[in-house]
Amino acid sequence: MARETKTVRETKVGTPDRSRRRPRFEGELGSREKTDLDVIGKRQPRLDGPEKVSGRSIFADDVQLPGMLCGKILRSRYAHARILSLDTSKAEALPGVKAVITAKDIGEIDVNGREPVFASDAVTYIGEEIAAVAALDELTAEKALELIEIEYEELPAVMNMRRALKEGAPLVDGKTEGNLWSDDIDNYGEVEPAFETADYIFEEKYEAGVTHNLFAEFHVAVVDFSLPDKLTLYTPTQTSYLMQHALAPAFGLTLSQVQIIHLNTGGAFSGRGSVRPHHYIAILLSRETRRPVKIFATGDEEFLVCRALGENKYKMRMALKKDGTITAFDMEAEMDGGAVGTEVGYFGWMAGLCNSWVFPLEGLRMRRRCVLTNNRPNFLGHGGLMLSTNAAIMQLINTTAKKIDRDPIDLLYQNAIEEGHTGLSGEWFASCGLRECIETVRKASDWDNRYGKLESYHGLGVGIGSMAAGAKGAFRHDTSAVMVRVGEDGIVTVYTGIPDMGQGTHTTMAVIVAEVLGIDPNDMKVIAGDTDLTPIDVGAFAQRGTIQTGNAARNAALDAREQLTVYAAGKLEVDKDDLVFRGGKVYAQNAPDKSMGFEDLVYKTLHGKEGRSVMGRGFYNSPLQFGTTSWSFGAQIAEVKVDPDTGEVQVLKVWVAHDLGRAINPLACEGQIDGQVYSAMSQILYEEVQTDAGLYLNPSRLEYKVPRSYEMPEIDYHLIETIDPFGPFGAKEIGEGIIVVSGGAIAAAVSDALGGEFIGEMPMAPWRVLKHVKRVQRQEAAGRSAA
């Protein structure tokens, strides 16, 4: 299962040629000009809003299939132990039990090719799957688990990276040398020369704690594998496409024989990007019983099933010139991958490289080591690894500015990249409103008159950041496809494969199609969430929805519109290129009196001589020569207050300016800002999984602390439109780009409230902040005594 790591893998990327600006992409995808738009830019309520607020939306747990059984999983009580014996006979004999399965019953099936579905000889973390049952009801299934007899021999466990990396430490998987799953160095540009010629070098350490993605919807899998050539899985997910590719070969099926239905998805936050053991187990139980099976995570299980952020430790060095130019970063990261080698180490490259998306650096190095421990397998939190690293970098820059007597916002503005910049790994930024974002929040917050002048234990912090929109290069393609069907009554149905996890993606697609066809988005329906009905879409991650799926939706609508012009041009006796679709009508640009209603046009197109049924199709895959084509940029200022008696931090207000290309739906954009600021505040100040020898001590919404609604700060929104040439109507992302910047701004504000103290731990829980308060108070007392 595991791979041995014997050498450090180093990737070296030389300094790109920045002497020439690349030509703009000349295509139909976007426009640099402000076009005359009718629907885009208006505040459109979510099309699924009434169903959501009335409780009528269907989620996976609501699915009830005829003859469905209840599945339950027996999980390990030990962090590391040898399985001496396993007896399931009593459970099998219990009336109402239809199947009991263990590792010996399933053959050669692994989760994602690297994680066992069931432990066989040994368990390596608390919560690891050992056996599963399917029964007529939940009570019977739970009783059956109690009847399974298992004998362990407890083994030494390593619960943190420090111990796991010690010489002679027990090997988590029994074979990975030194418990070091991966060791990689990303080297961009000229790092050493930049540090050798630096006038200042600033260094800090930073730690981020264990989190949970905290979905509104618990993990659940409803499976019907009662027929050998058809597997249907209902589950919340960010990507049906990648799930099909994982499950089909595992069970000897083709992609079309695997149907994924994701319906509504109650949150994802980087945590629903692949299949998990409970998916495989539900499938195996259904195959064994020839009946549908549902597995639903209980509250405690939810924290075991989740693959969220583990412990992460960073060392950072920054090279600086006397004039304030930031020339290089040198970073090291140790990431707790848990008991199974995950791809968290791979995704660590973004945590370093994202700094070159906002600063024109000479060099950047990131060493990322993924360490095996006897903890739950870990992956990513909301904002990936970039939230925590940006919180550290922005703190470092804000505190550095104080040390060299510079205003931090001046320092950031001086170093901010501009449109046309080429990044260290060859990225080309075709649109960039970063400096405009900085100027906007500076003015809106009255920074110049307030920074450094607030009362004691009040702070202002500024953060900037960037986010790529798309996953080109991570897969063979980054394709999204959309179909548009125009009914003879004028109602348009959009078929899309992209999941909507709460961010309003489906309404965004409807708005884009409505703009092209000149109709009201409320006269549309969106069909999604079923791979048997909808076209291909790689998924809703890497902020790709607006760019990839949005362009596909636009292309499908253009295809449908082109079909409608055939009849309209003949009926109105005008050239089809002169036709305008707007306001529910179709008319000639140069002769507006020549017009007809959209509904009338559709009806006559279908009932005309040709009998044309209008069905548009479109797809989009980022141009290969550019890879990921678009990056959003943002700047934020946060104002906080620290209680010196308790260490509690209150976020008072956040000023947000985000370069999103074009605001497809400003109402939804503001909603995204609200959610991302909340999530960043939650992770920076509150969220932390408490453990004791691998046992979760706070696995519920009561003990796992997050902000309450009344703690949400006032937010000042500023949507900066730079009109990206690649995005649909110039749009880019407005998702994780917000949360990354929010984390940096809030962390910097807390630091400022404590006189420039660098707080090297996340979350900045009250007891941690209080330690810094006491240190500041001791320093102030010492200063008064000396005076």
Coordinates of C-alpha atoms in Angstrom, one line a residue, residues 599-787:
E599 CA -41.7 32.1 -26.6
D600 CA -43.4 32.7 -29.9
L601 CA -40.1 32.1 -31.7
V602 CA -39.5 28.8 -29.9
Y603 CA -43.1 27.6 -30.6
K604 CA -42.9 28.5 -34.3
T605 CA -39.5 27.0 -34.7
L606 CA -40.8 23.6 -33.4
H607 CA -44.0 23.8 -35.3
G608 CA -42.6 25.2 -38.5
K609 CA -41.9 23.3 -41.7
E610 CA -38.6 21.8 -40.4
G611 CA -40.0 20.9 -37.0
R612 CA -36.8 22.0 -35.3
S613 CA -36.4 21.0 -31.6
V614 CA -33.8 23.4 -30.0
M615 CA -31.1 21.6 -28.0
G616 CA -27.8 23.3 -27.6
R617 CA -24.6 21.7 -26.4
G618 CA -21.3 23.3 -25.3
F619 CA -18.1 22.3 -23.6
Y620 CA -15.0 24.0 -22.4
N621 CA -11.5 22.9 -21.6
S622 CA -8.9 25.5 -20.8
P623 CA -6.5 26.2 -23.7
L624 CA -3.7 23.7 -23.3
Q625 CA -0.9 26.3 -24.0
F626 CA -2.0 28.4 -21.0
G627 CA -2.9 25.7 -18.5
T628 CA -4.9 27.4 -15.8
T629 CA -6.0 30.7 -17.4
S630 CA -7.4 32.9 -14.7
W631 CA -6.5 34.1 -11.2
S632 CA -8.6 36.1 -8.9
F633 CA -7.0 38.7 -6.5
G634 CA -8.1 40.3 -3.3
A635 CA -7.2 42.6 -0.5
Q636 CA -8.9 42.8 2.9
I637 CA -8.6 44.8 6.1
A638 CA -9.8 43.4 9.4
E639 CA -10.5 45.3 12.6
V640 CA -10.4 43.3 15.8
K641 CA -10.6 43.8 19.6
V642 CA -8.8 41.6 22.1
D643 CA -10.1 41.1 25.6
P644 CA -6.9 41.4 27.8
D645 CA -8.6 39.5 30.7
T646 CA -9.7 36.5 28.7
G647 CA -7.8 36.5 25.4
E648 CA -11.0 36.4 23.5
V649 CA -10.9 38.0 20.0
Q650 CA -13.8 39.8 18.5
V651 CA -13.7 40.6 14.8
L652 CA -15.5 43.9 14.5
K653 CA -15.4 44.7 10.7
V654 CA -13.9 43.4 7.6
W655 CA -13.4 45.5 4.4
V656 CA -13.3 43.2 1.3
A657 CA -12.2 44.1 -2.2
H658 CA -12.1 41.1 -4.6
D659 CA -11.1 41.1 -8.2
L660 CA -13.6 38.6 -9.6
G661 CA -13.4 39.6 -13.3
R662 CA -17.1 40.4 -13.6
A663 CA -19.9 39.9 -11.1
I664 CA -22.3 37.5 -12.7
N665 CA -24.7 37.8 -9.8
P666 CA -23.6 40.5 -7.2
L667 CA -26.1 39.1 -4.6
A668 CA -24.5 35.6 -4.8
C669 CA -21.0 37.2 -4.7
E670 CA -21.8 39.0 -1.5
G671 CA -23.1 35.7 -0.1
Q672 CA -19.9 34.0 -1.0
I673 CA -17.9 36.8 0.8
D674 CA -20.0 36.4 3.9
G675 CA -19.5 32.6 4.0
Q676 CA -15.7 32.8 3.3
V677 CA -15.0 35.5 5.9
Y678 CA -17.0 33.5 8.4
S679 CA -15.1 30.3 7.6
A680 CA -11.7 32.1 7.8
M681 CA -12.6 33.7 11.1
S682 CA -13.7 30.3 12.4
Q683 CA -10.5 28.6 11.5
I684 CA -8.2 31.4 12.5
L685 CA -9.8 31.9 15.9
Y686 CA -11.9 28.9 16.9
E687 CA -11.7 25.5 15.1
E688 CA -9.5 22.8 16.6
V689 CA -10.0 19.1 17.1
Q690 CA -8.9 18.1 20.5
T691 CA -7.4 14.6 20.8
D692 CA -5.9 12.4 23.5
A693 CA -3.8 9.5 22.2
G694 CA -5.8 9.5 18.9
L695 CA -9.2 9.7 20.6
Y696 CA -11.4 12.7 19.6
L697 CA -12.5 14.6 22.6
N698 CA -14.9 17.2 21.0
P699 CA -16.6 15.3 18.1
S700 CA -19.8 17.4 18.0
R701 CA -21.2 20.8 17.0
L702 CA -21.4 21.6 20.8
E703 CA -17.8 21.0 21.7
Y704 CA -16.1 21.8 18.3
K705 CA -16.2 25.5 18.5
V706 CA -17.3 27.8 15.7
P707 CA -18.6 31.4 15.7
R708 CA -22.2 31.9 16.4
S709 CA -24.3 34.1 14.0
Y710 CA -24.2 37.1 16.3
E711 CA -20.3 37.0 16.2
M712 CA -20.3 37.6 12.4
P713 CA -18.6 40.9 11.8
E714 CA -19.9 43.8 9.7
I715 CA -18.6 43.4 6.1
D716 CA -18.0 46.1 3.6
Y717 CA -18.2 44.7 0.1
H718 CA -16.3 45.9 -3.0
L719 CA -16.5 43.9 -6.2
I720 CA -13.6 44.8 -8.5
E721 CA -14.3 44.1 -12.1
T722 CA -11.3 43.6 -14.4
I723 CA -13.1 41.7 -17.2
D724 CA -10.9 38.6 -17.7
P725 CA -10.5 37.6 -21.3
F726 CA -10.9 33.9 -20.6
G727 CA -14.0 33.9 -18.3
P728 CA -17.6 33.9 -19.4
F729 CA -18.5 37.5 -19.9
G730 CA -15.2 38.3 -18.2
A731 CA -15.9 36.5 -14.9
K732 CA -13.4 34.7 -12.6
E733 CA -13.7 33.0 -9.2
I734 CA -15.1 34.3 -5.9
G735 CA -14.7 31.3 -3.5
E736 CA -11.6 30.3 -1.8
G737 CA -9.8 33.4 -3.0
I738 CA -11.8 35.2 -0.3
I739 CA -11.0 32.8 2.6
V740 CA -7.3 32.9 2.0
V741 CA -7.1 36.7 2.2
S742 CA -9.5 36.8 5.2
G743 CA -7.3 34.5 7.2
G744 CA -4.3 36.7 6.5
A745 CA -6.1 40.0 7.4
I746 CA -7.6 38.7 10.6
A747 CA -4.3 37.1 11.8
A748 CA -2.5 40.3 11.1
A749 CA -5.1 42.3 12.9
V750 CA -4.8 40.2 16.1
S751 CA -1.0 40.6 15.9
D752 CA -1.5 44.4 15.6
A753 CA -3.8 44.5 18.6
L754 CA -0.9 42.9 20.6
G755 CA 1.6 45.5 19.5
G756 CA 3.1 43.5 16.6
E757 CA 3.4 40.2 18.4
F758 CA 3.8 37.3 15.9
I759 CA 1.3 34.6 16.9
G760 CA 2.7 31.4 15.7
E761 CA -0.3 29.1 16.4
M762 CA -3.6 28.6 14.7
P763 CA -6.3 28.7 15.9
M764 CA -5.6 31.8 17.9
A765 CA -7.7 30.4 20.8
P766 CA -8.2 32.6 23.9
W767 CA -5.7 30.8 26.0
R768 CA -3.1 31.1 23.3
V769 CA -3.8 34.8 22.8
L770 CA -3.7 35.4 26.6
K771 CA -0.1 34.1 26.7
H772 CA 0.8 36.9 24.3
V773 CA -1.3 39.5 26.2
K774 CA 0.7 38.6 29.4
R775 CA 4.0 38.9 27.5
V776 CA 3.0 42.3 26.2
Q777 CA 1.9 43.4 29.7
R778 CA 5.3 42.2 31.2
Q779 CA 7.2 44.2 28.5
E780 CA 5.1 47.3 29.2
A781 CA 5.7 47.0 32.9
A782 CA 9.4 46.5 32.4
G783 CA 9.5 49.6 30.2
R784 CA 7.7 51.7 32.8
S785 CA 10.1 50.5 35.5
A786 CA 13.1 51.3 33.3
A787 CA 11.7 54.8 32.7

